Amino acid sequence: MAIQVIKEKCKGCRLCVKACPFEAIDMDGKLAVINEKCTACNQCIAACKFGAIIKTEEDGPVDLSAYKNVWVFAEQRDGKLMNVALELIGEGYRLSREIGGDTKVCAVLIGDQIDHLTDECYAYGADKVYLISHPLLKNYTTDGYTKVLVDAIREYKPEIVLYGATHIGRDLAPRAAARMNAGLTADCTRLDVKVSSYIEYAQKNTTLDTSTLDANDPSTGLKQTRPAFGGNLMATIICPRTRPQMSTVRPGVMQKREKVEGARGELIRVEPQLAEGDIRTKILDIVKSAKEMVSLTDAKIICSGGRGLGGPEGFALIKEFADKVGGVVGSSRAAVDAGWIDHSHQVGQTGTTVKPNIYFACGISGAIQHLAGMQTSDIIVAINKDADAPIFEVADYGIVGDLYKVIPQIIAEWDNAEALYDASTK
């Protein structure tokens, strides 16, 4: 959709200019003019008393063949790449090879003084790196990052853009999609791309209007799968008429490629057109709270507690257990909803998707939403009094018993093992 001003009706009253929250309307004499900042939010339409502003369909269909390559928003913070960025580069590498031809996977780095990160992107599979560097991009701002990313997308026309479902990715992706009038699927757990089969899929689905689709179109569609209705079914979503196709993917869902030291690729330096006036917010200070230090996605060992703990005091035992084995504390949604522990510890479909070396599920029955967030762990150890609990179906090791008796015994055995190790090394 697009916002259009009817010249004959515009009176130059400037009410639309005052109503626009994005500074997307300029005045050309007494005529309102919509600029590229427009997000089609409709505020100007409601403000206009003369019916001079309307919403219309975009002019003509999008030329799908003009878009090419898989882009990954390589999120970085304080000059360090986020782990999900490396996972998505690996996924982008897989998708680009499935598309074939000369399709490339491209990492998009946005920030200031981040040139050193390009080598890491190459090492994990990126064929190209688009480097967008500017002092105003040192810290993330919605306006700054959205503008430079959208400008780059318009110039280079990627077919697919992937984002990590982090706080930043979830803020940036929908804004970029809105400005590009493109579709966006959130929290994907699977991505598939096959030439031609995309059009066939759309034509076989009788609920879709396929009258404008060209079965001979060479472009490739992305089939984006994500949980729906509380995880009770998986929905596959397609965007047959717009580009780029955009998805956010939770950390820990996709697999990183093996790092190849010394790998090289093409570097494209993008000169951003960015001024202070483009950024409506000003960062006064950055405060990192203690709960942000809980890094479930990077943890090698996670000890999670659920409803079987019986109350918030049970997490004291889980914390002691995690400290002993060198892990972090996780939880099920039931424990979070009960107010026993902060949401930052939640593992599952509505929490954090994790893939540690060892996952201890203590007093967790194994609801499908929880399993979706941890079942790819290397080793799963379940402790539960209910021998029929669903968690045992995915567990590598299961202990049927009272966790308040079992966990202290594990801690004691851990102490004995440490003592024996210390004695053997003297």
GROMACS .gro file of C-alpha atoms in nm:
model
  426
    1MET     CA    1   0.000   0.000   0.000
    2ALA     CA    2   0.106   0.362  -0.056
    3ILE     CA    3  -0.005   0.705   0.069
    4GLN     CA    4  -0.103   0.953  -0.202
    5VAL     CA    5  -0.190   1.324  -0.191
    6ILE     CA    6  -0.468   1.446  -0.423
    7LYS     CA    7  -0.331   1.776  -0.548
    8GLU     CA    8  -0.668   1.927  -0.633
    9LYS     CA    9  -0.796   1.878  -0.278
   10CYS     CA   10  -0.485   1.976  -0.078
   11LYS     CA   11  -0.525   2.319   0.088
   12GLY     CA   12  -0.176   2.347   0.236
   13CYS     CA   13  -0.307   2.355   0.593
   14ARG     CA   14  -0.011   2.149   0.727
   15LEU     CA   15  -0.232   1.943   0.960
   16CYS     CA   16  -0.092   1.625   0.806
   17VAL     CA   17   0.265   1.746   0.868
   18LYS     CA   18   0.188   1.795   1.238
   19ALA     CA   19   0.014   1.457   1.261
   20CYS     CA   20   0.293   1.251   1.099
   21PRO     CA   21   0.511   1.083   1.365
   22PHE     CA   22   0.785   1.000   1.113
   23GLU     CA   23   0.846   1.340   0.951
   24ALA     CA   24   0.740   1.178   0.624
   25ILE     CA   25   0.554   1.478   0.479
   26ASP     CA   26   0.722   1.783   0.326
   27MET     CA   27   0.559   2.098   0.190
   28ASP     CA   28   0.619   2.205  -0.170
   29GLY     CA   29   0.467   2.550  -0.153
   30LYS     CA   30   0.111   2.478  -0.046
   31LEU     CA   31   0.114   2.115  -0.151
   32ALA     CA   32   0.190   1.825   0.086
   33VAL     CA   33   0.443   1.576  -0.052
   34ILE     CA   34   0.500   1.225   0.089
   35ASN     CA   35   0.871   1.135   0.124
   36GLU     CA   36   1.055   0.803   0.165
   37LYS     CA   37   1.015   0.799   0.545
   38CYS     CA   38   0.646   0.711   0.508
   39THR     CA   39   0.541   0.387   0.679
   40ALA     CA   40   0.174   0.408   0.572
   41CYS     CA   41   0.060   0.443   0.934
   42ASN     CA   42  -0.256   0.637   0.826
   43GLN     CA   43  -0.214   0.920   1.079
   44CYS     CA   44  -0.212   1.180   0.802
   45ILE     CA   45  -0.533   1.040   0.650
   46ALA     CA   46  -0.717   1.082   0.978
   47ALA     CA   47  -0.579   1.435   1.026
   48CYS     CA   48  -0.674   1.568   0.681
   49LYS     CA   49  -1.011   1.749   0.693
   50PHE     CA   50  -1.039   1.781   0.316
   51GLY     CA   51  -1.006   1.417   0.208
   52ALA     CA   52  -0.687   1.504   0.020
   53ILE     CA   53  -0.484   1.205   0.141
   54ILE     CA   54  -0.572   0.847   0.050
   55LYS     CA   55  -0.415   0.502   0.063
   56THR     CA   56  -0.369   0.328  -0.270
   57GLU     CA   57  -0.228   0.004  -0.406
   58GLU     CA   58   0.137   0.016  -0.516
   59ASP     CA   59   0.180   0.085  -0.887
   60GLY     CA   60   0.206  -0.247  -1.066
   61PRO     CA   61   0.347  -0.580  -0.945
   62VAL     CA   62   0.696  -0.613  -0.801
   63ASP     CA   63   0.957  -0.740  -1.047
   64LEU     CA   64   1.063  -1.048  -0.851
   65SER     CA   65   1.349  -1.127  -1.089
   66ALA     CA   66   1.522  -0.801  -0.993
   67TYR     CA   67   1.597  -0.937  -0.645
   68LYS     CA   68   1.886  -1.170  -0.574
   69ASN     CA   69   2.101  -1.314  -0.291
   70VAL     CA   70   2.041  -1.400   0.073
   71TRP     CA   71   2.118  -1.128   0.327
   72VAL     CA   72   2.182  -1.182   0.695
   73PHE     CA   73   2.165  -0.893   0.940
   74ALA     CA   74   2.488  -0.968   1.126
   75GLU     CA   75   2.398  -0.815   1.461
   76GLN     CA   76   2.690  -0.692   1.668
   77ARG     CA   77   2.711  -0.531   2.006
   78ASP     CA   78   3.016  -0.348   2.135
   79GLY     CA   79   3.218  -0.474   1.839
   80LYS     CA   80   3.132  -0.841   1.896
   81LEU     CA   81   2.913  -1.051   1.668
   82MET     CA   82   2.609  -1.208   1.830
   83ASN     CA   83   2.604  -1.588   1.816
   84VAL     CA   84   2.271  -1.586   1.629
   85ALA     CA   85   2.435  -1.389   1.346
   86LEU     CA   86   2.683  -1.671   1.291
   87GLU     CA   87   2.401  -1.927   1.300
   88LEU     CA   88   2.207  -1.733   1.037
   89ILE     CA   89   2.511  -1.697   0.812
   90GLY     CA   90   2.529  -2.077   0.818
   91GLU     CA   91   2.158  -2.102   0.736
   92GLY     CA   92   2.195  -1.841   0.463
   93TYR     CA   93   2.483  -2.040   0.318
   94ARG     CA   94   2.261  -2.349   0.299
   95LEU     CA   95   1.973  -2.159   0.137
   96SER     CA   96   2.197  -1.987  -0.118
   97ARG     CA   97   2.343  -2.322  -0.227
   98GLU     CA   98   1.995  -2.471  -0.259
   99ILE     CA   99   1.892  -2.182  -0.485
  100GLY     CA  100   2.206  -2.241  -0.689
  101GLY     CA  101   2.342  -2.037  -0.975
  102ASP     CA  102   2.551  -1.745  -0.857
  103THR     CA  103   2.337  -1.675  -0.550
  104LYS     CA  104   2.547  -1.553  -0.259
  105VAL     CA  105   2.501  -1.533   0.117
  106CYS     CA  106   2.580  -1.180   0.232
  107ALA     CA  107   2.635  -1.051   0.585
  108VAL     CA  108   2.523  -0.695   0.658
  109LEU     CA  109   2.731  -0.527   0.928
  110ILE     CA  110   2.601  -0.201   1.074
  111GLY     CA  111   2.790   0.003   1.334
  112ASP     CA  112   3.103   0.209   1.380
  113GLN     CA  113   3.464   0.087   1.363
  114ILE     CA  114   3.359  -0.273   1.303
  115ASP     CA  115   3.586  -0.357   1.008
  116HIS     CA  116   3.749  -0.634   1.214
  117LEU     CA  117   3.424  -0.834   1.211
  118THR     CA  118   3.433  -0.895   0.837
  119ASP     CA  119   3.689  -1.176   0.866
  120GLU     CA  120   3.468  -1.359   1.116
  121CYS     CA  121   3.173  -1.335   0.877
  122TYR     CA  122   3.384  -1.487   0.598
  123ALA     CA  123   3.506  -1.763   0.830
  124TYR     CA  124   3.150  -1.875   0.903
  125GLY     CA  125   3.039  -1.882   0.539
  126ALA     CA  126   2.963  -1.531   0.410
  127ASP     CA  127   3.045  -1.480   0.041
  128LYS     CA  128   3.004  -1.103   0.069
  129VAL     CA  129   2.997  -0.849   0.350
  130TYR     CA  130   2.811  -0.520   0.319
  131LEU     CA  131   2.979  -0.286   0.568
  132ILE     CA  132   2.773   0.015   0.675
  133SER     CA  133   2.986   0.221   0.913
  134HIS     CA  134   2.908   0.565   1.059
  135PRO     CA  135   2.969   0.733   1.398
  136LEU     CA  136   2.591   0.774   1.444
  137LEU     CA  137   2.555   0.395   1.420
  138LYS     CA  138   2.788   0.316   1.711
  139ASN     CA  139   2.490   0.228   1.931
  140TYR     CA  140   2.165   0.083   1.803
  141THR     CA  141   1.884   0.328   1.737
  142THR     CA  142   1.564   0.232   1.561
  143ASP     CA  143   1.567   0.527   1.322
  144GLY     CA  144   1.935   0.511   1.232
  145TYR     CA  145   1.960   0.138   1.167
  146THR     CA  146   1.625   0.125   0.983
  147LYS     CA  147   1.719   0.407   0.746
  148VAL     CA  148   2.059   0.276   0.644
  149LEU     CA  149   1.937  -0.084   0.612
  150VAL     CA  150   1.634   0.010   0.401
  151ASP     CA  151   1.849   0.235   0.182
  152ALA     CA  152   2.088  -0.059   0.122
  153ILE     CA  153   1.801  -0.300   0.048
  154ARG     CA  154   1.657  -0.059  -0.207
  155GLU     CA  155   1.993  -0.018  -0.375
  156TYR     CA  156   2.113  -0.380  -0.385
  157LYS     CA  157   1.776  -0.565  -0.383
  158PRO     CA  158   1.831  -0.888  -0.185
  159GLU     CA  159   1.575  -1.164  -0.236
  160ILE     CA  160   1.581  -1.285   0.126
  161VAL     CA  161   1.672  -1.102   0.448
  162LEU     CA  162   1.719  -1.292   0.776
  163TYR     CA  163   1.734  -1.140   1.124
  164GLY     CA  164   1.797  -1.288   1.467
  165ALA     CA  165   1.489  -1.275   1.690
  166THR     CA  166   1.674  -1.067   1.951
  167HIS     CA  167   1.554  -0.742   2.108
  168ILE     CA  168   1.724  -0.552   1.825
  169GLY     CA  169   1.617  -0.788   1.547
  170ARG     CA  170   1.255  -0.786   1.660
  171ASP     CA  171   1.258  -0.406   1.658
  172LEU     CA  172   1.441  -0.358   1.329
  173ALA     CA  173   1.285  -0.627   1.107
  174PRO     CA  174   0.920  -0.513   1.113
  175ARG     CA  175   1.016  -0.152   1.049
  176ALA     CA  176   1.229  -0.245   0.751
  177ALA     CA  177   0.953  -0.472   0.620
  178ALA     CA  178   0.692  -0.198   0.654
  179ARG     CA  179   0.903   0.054   0.462
  180MET     CA  180   0.965  -0.201   0.187
  181ASN     CA  181   0.597  -0.305   0.182
  182ALA     CA  182   0.725  -0.661   0.227
  183GLY     CA  183   0.613  -0.960   0.429
  184LEU     CA  184   0.780  -1.069   0.754
  185THR     CA  185   0.747  -1.401   0.937
  186ALA     CA  186   0.854  -1.397   1.302
  187ASP     CA  187   1.022  -1.670   1.508
  188CYS     CA  188   1.079  -1.918   1.226
  189THR     CA  189   1.198  -2.265   1.318
  190ARG     CA  190   1.256  -2.386   0.961
  191LEU     CA  191   1.333  -2.225   0.626
  192ASP     CA  192   1.309  -2.398   0.288
  193VAL     CA  193   1.369  -2.266  -0.057
  194LYS     CA  194   1.328  -2.454  -0.383
  195VAL     CA  195   1.312  -2.313  -0.733
  196SER     CA  196   0.972  -2.351  -0.906
  197SER     CA  197   0.818  -2.562  -0.626
  198TYR     CA  198   0.723  -2.235  -0.459
  199ILE     CA  199   0.486  -2.136  -0.739
  200GLU     CA  200   0.351  -2.491  -0.750
  201TYR     CA  201   0.284  -2.476  -0.376
  202ALA     CA  202   0.089  -2.152  -0.416
  203GLN     CA  203  -0.113  -2.289  -0.708
  204LYS     CA  204  -0.209  -2.606  -0.522
  205ASN     CA  205  -0.334  -2.408  -0.222
  206THR     CA  206  -0.692  -2.325  -0.318
  207THR     CA  207  -0.716  -2.048  -0.058
  208LEU     CA  208  -0.458  -1.836  -0.245
  209ASP     CA  209  -0.529  -1.610  -0.541
  210THR     CA  210  -0.270  -1.728  -0.794
  211SER     CA  211  -0.401  -1.532  -1.092
  212THR     CA  212  -0.101  -1.298  -1.094
  213LEU     CA  213   0.164  -1.566  -1.041
  214ASP     CA  214   0.384  -1.671  -1.328
  215ALA     CA  215   0.474  -2.040  -1.317
  216ASN     CA  216   0.774  -1.965  -1.538
  217ASP     CA  217   0.907  -1.695  -1.306
  218PRO     CA  218   1.273  -1.783  -1.229
  219SER     CA  219   1.273  -1.621  -0.885
  220THR     CA  220   1.285  -1.838  -0.577
  221GLY     CA  221   1.031  -1.830  -0.296
  222LEU     CA  222   1.101  -1.884   0.072
  223LYS     CA  223   0.880  -2.121   0.269
  224GLN     CA  224   0.891  -1.999   0.628
  225THR     CA  225   0.773  -2.238   0.898
  226ARG     CA  226   0.685  -2.126   1.248
  227PRO     CA  227   0.472  -2.252   1.540
  228ALA     CA  228   0.111  -2.132   1.553
  229PHE     CA  229  -0.179  -2.156   1.796
  230GLY     CA  230   0.042  -2.199   2.100
  231GLY     CA  231   0.265  -2.453   1.929
  232ASN     CA  232  -0.017  -2.694   1.851
  233LEU     CA  233   0.054  -2.680   1.479
  234MET     CA  234   0.324  -2.558   1.242
  235ALA     CA  235   0.234  -2.296   0.982
  236THR     CA  236   0.424  -2.250   0.655
  237ILE     CA  237   0.405  -1.893   0.527
  238ILE     CA  238   0.493  -1.762   0.182
  239CYS     CA  239   0.524  -1.416   0.024
  240PRO     CA  240   0.450  -1.471  -0.347
  241ARG     CA  241   0.423  -1.109  -0.465
  242THR     CA  242   0.663  -0.893  -0.266
  243ARG     CA  243   1.039  -0.875  -0.212
  244PRO     CA  244   1.250  -0.906  -0.016
  245GLN     CA  245   1.117  -1.198   0.186
  246MET     CA  246   1.201  -1.140   0.552
  247SER     CA  247   1.219  -1.372   0.853
  248THR     CA  248   1.333  -1.355   1.211
  249VAL     CA  249   1.484  -1.669   1.363
  250ARG     CA  250   1.536  -1.739   1.731
  251PRO     CA  251   1.888  -1.784   1.863
  252GLY     CA  252   1.989  -2.149   1.895
  253VAL     CA  253   1.754  -2.280   1.625
  254MET     CA  254   1.990  -2.291   1.324
  255GLN     CA  255   2.328  -2.462   1.299
  256LYS     CA  256   2.653  -2.271   1.261
  257ARG     CA  257   2.895  -2.386   0.992
  258GLU     CA  258   3.238  -2.504   1.094
  259LYS     CA  259   3.470  -2.207   1.113
  260VAL     CA  260   3.717  -2.185   0.825
  261GLU     CA  261   4.016  -1.977   0.929
  262GLY     CA  262   4.152  -1.753   0.659
  263ALA     CA  263   3.839  -1.769   0.441
  264ARG     CA  264   3.796  -1.464   0.222
  265GLY     CA  265   3.508  -1.295   0.044
  266GLU     CA  266   3.399  -0.973  -0.122
  267LEU     CA  267   3.376  -0.654   0.086
  268ILE     CA  268   3.131  -0.385  -0.020
  269ARG     CA  269   3.154  -0.060   0.172
  270VAL     CA  270   2.818   0.116   0.176
  271GLU     CA  271   2.832   0.491   0.240
  272PRO     CA  272   2.524   0.568   0.451
  273GLN     CA  273   2.330   0.890   0.397
  274LEU     CA  274   2.263   0.962   0.763
  275ALA     CA  275   2.233   1.283   0.964
  276GLU     CA  276   2.154   1.356   1.329
  277GLY     CA  277   1.813   1.482   1.222
  278ASP     CA  278   1.724   1.134   1.096
  279ILE     CA  279   1.744   0.995   1.450
  280ARG     CA  280   1.465   1.111   1.679
  281THR     CA  281   1.599   0.952   1.996
  282LYS     CA  282   1.917   1.033   2.185
  283ILE     CA  283   2.100   0.775   2.396
  284LEU     CA  284   2.195   0.932   2.729
  285ASP     CA  285   2.330   0.623   2.902
  286ILE     CA  286   2.344   0.246   2.862
  287VAL     CA  287   2.274   0.047   3.177
  288LYS     CA  288   2.318  -0.329   3.183
  289SER     CA  289   2.108  -0.493   3.451
  290ALA     CA  290   2.201  -0.813   3.630
  291LYS     CA  291   1.927  -1.017   3.467
  292GLU     CA  292   2.068  -0.943   3.123
  293MET     CA  293   2.375  -1.136   3.230
  294VAL     CA  294   2.169  -1.459   3.212
  295SER     CA  295   2.290  -1.596   2.880
  296LEU     CA  296   2.091  -1.910   2.811
  297THR     CA  297   2.179  -1.914   2.441
  298ASP     CA  298   2.553  -1.937   2.509
  299ALA     CA  299   2.538  -2.171   2.811
  300LYS     CA  300   2.703  -2.512   2.783
  301ILE     CA  301   2.504  -2.653   3.078
  302ILE     CA  302   2.152  -2.547   3.181
  303CYS     CA  303   1.970  -2.659   3.495
  304SER     CA  304   1.598  -2.585   3.459
  305GLY     CA  305   1.323  -2.608   3.714
  306GLY     CA  306   0.949  -2.640   3.658
  307ARG     CA  307   0.619  -2.675   3.834
  308GLY     CA  308   0.751  -2.982   4.015
  309LEU     CA  309   0.964  -2.756   4.238
  310GLY     CA  310   0.647  -2.674   4.427
  311GLY     CA  311   0.740  -2.311   4.493
  312PRO     CA  312   0.996  -2.033   4.435
  313GLU     CA  313   1.221  -2.164   4.714
  314GLY     CA  314   1.299  -2.463   4.491
  315PHE     CA  315   1.511  -2.243   4.266
  316ALA     CA  316   1.762  -2.205   4.548
  317LEU     CA  317   1.841  -2.574   4.501
  318ILE     CA  318   1.849  -2.534   4.121
  319LYS     CA  319   2.091  -2.239   4.162
  320GLU     CA  320   2.315  -2.448   4.389
  321PHE     CA  321   2.302  -2.729   4.134
  322ALA     CA  322   2.387  -2.497   3.843
  323ASP     CA  323   2.676  -2.338   4.032
  324LYS     CA  324   2.817  -2.680   4.115
  325VAL     CA  325   2.814  -2.808   3.755
  326GLY     CA  326   2.917  -2.475   3.600
  327GLY     CA  327   2.581  -2.404   3.438
  328VAL     CA  328   2.307  -2.142   3.440
  329VAL     CA  329   1.952  -2.152   3.574
  330GLY     CA  330   1.660  -2.203   3.337
  331SER     CA  331   1.290  -2.254   3.394
  332SER     CA  332   0.968  -2.365   3.235
  333ARG     CA  333   0.687  -2.123   3.152
  334ALA     CA  334   0.478  -2.257   3.437
  335ALA     CA  335   0.739  -2.145   3.691
  336VAL     CA  336   0.762  -1.801   3.531
  337ASP     CA  337   0.384  -1.758   3.514
  338ALA     CA  338   0.364  -1.853   3.881
  339GLY     CA  339   0.606  -1.569   3.962
  340TRP     CA  340   0.875  -1.801   4.098
  341ILE     CA  341   1.152  -1.669   3.870
  342ASP     CA  342   1.213  -1.393   3.615
  343HIS     CA  343   1.112  -1.438   3.250
  344SER     CA  344   1.476  -1.401   3.140
  345HIS     CA  345   1.531  -1.760   3.261
  346GLN     CA  346   1.244  -1.909   3.060
  347VAL     CA  347   1.325  -2.184   2.811
  348GLY     CA  348   1.074  -2.275   2.544
  349GLN     CA  349   0.868  -2.147   2.257
  350THR     CA  350   0.770  -1.825   2.436
  351GLY     CA  351   1.106  -1.794   2.607
  352THR     CA  352   1.455  -1.873   2.481
  353THR     CA  353   1.547  -2.153   2.243
  354VAL     CA  354   1.861  -2.325   2.371
  355LYS     CA  355   2.106  -2.588   2.252
  356PRO     CA  356   2.349  -2.662   2.538
  357ASN     CA  357   2.579  -2.960   2.576
  358ILE     CA  358   2.377  -3.080   2.878
  359TYR     CA  359   2.021  -2.983   2.974
  360PHE     CA  360   1.889  -3.085   3.317
  361ALA     CA  361   1.507  -3.077   3.330
  362CYS     CA  362   1.409  -3.084   3.697
  363GLY     CA  363   1.041  -3.116   3.781
  364ILE     CA  364   0.943  -3.030   3.422
  365SER     CA  365   0.670  -3.245   3.271
  366GLY     CA  366   0.763  -3.164   2.910
  367ALA     CA  367   0.489  -2.958   2.747
  368ILE     CA  368   0.531  -2.928   2.369
  369GLN     CA  369   0.611  -2.557   2.399
  370HIS     CA  370   0.900  -2.632   2.635
  371LEU     CA  371   1.028  -2.923   2.426
  372ALA     CA  372   1.037  -2.697   2.119
  373GLY     CA  373   1.289  -2.477   2.295
  374MET     CA  374   1.537  -2.739   2.424
  375GLN     CA  375   1.498  -3.072   2.243
  376THR     CA  376   1.805  -3.011   2.024
  377SER     CA  377   2.034  -3.013   2.330
  378ASP     CA  378   2.322  -3.259   2.298
  379ILE     CA  379   2.229  -3.447   2.618
  380ILE     CA  380   1.899  -3.418   2.808
  381VAL     CA  381   1.872  -3.541   3.165
  382ALA     CA  382   1.520  -3.550   3.310
  383ILE     CA  383   1.436  -3.573   3.682
  384ASN     CA  384   1.067  -3.622   3.760
  385LYS     CA  385   0.845  -3.819   3.997
  386ASP     CA  386   0.599  -3.900   3.716
  387ALA     CA  387   0.736  -4.191   3.515
  388ASP     CA  388   0.488  -4.112   3.236
  389ALA     CA  389   0.593  -3.749   3.196
  390PRO     CA  390   0.643  -3.653   2.827
  391ILE     CA  391   0.991  -3.519   2.908
  392PHE     CA  392   1.119  -3.877   2.930
  393GLU     CA  393   1.034  -3.932   2.563
  394VAL     CA  394   1.309  -3.688   2.455
  395ALA     CA  395   1.549  -3.746   2.746
  396ASP     CA  396   1.877  -3.929   2.694
  397TYR     CA  397   1.886  -4.011   3.067
  398GLY     CA  398   1.582  -4.024   3.294
  399ILE     CA  399   1.567  -4.037   3.673
  400VAL     CA  400   1.227  -4.116   3.826
  401GLY     CA  401   1.227  -3.976   4.176
  402ASP     CA  402   1.190  -3.677   4.407
  403LEU     CA  403   1.418  -3.401   4.277
  404TYR     CA  404   1.474  -3.278   4.632
  405LYS     CA  405   1.642  -3.613   4.703
  406VAL     CA  406   1.800  -3.676   4.365
  407ILE     CA  407   1.972  -3.339   4.310
  408PRO     CA  408   2.153  -3.334   4.649
  409GLN     CA  409   2.283  -3.684   4.567
  410ILE     CA  410   2.412  -3.563   4.229
  411ILE     CA  411   2.583  -3.267   4.399
  412ALA     CA  412   2.741  -3.501   4.653
  413GLU     CA  413   2.865  -3.733   4.380
  414TRP     CA  414   3.000  -3.432   4.192
  415ASP     CA  415   3.196  -3.333   4.505
  416ASN     CA  416   3.333  -3.687   4.532
  417ALA     CA  417   3.438  -3.685   4.167
  418GLU     CA  418   3.615  -3.350   4.210
  419ALA     CA  419   3.795  -3.480   4.521
  420LEU     CA  420   3.911  -3.792   4.338
  421TYR     CA  421   4.029  -3.582   4.043
  422ASP     CA  422   4.223  -3.347   4.273
  423ALA     CA  423   4.385  -3.642   4.449
  424SER     CA  424   4.486  -3.802   4.121
  425THR     CA  425   4.657  -3.487   3.995
  426LYS     CA  426   4.876  -3.435   4.302
   0.00000   0.00000   0.00000
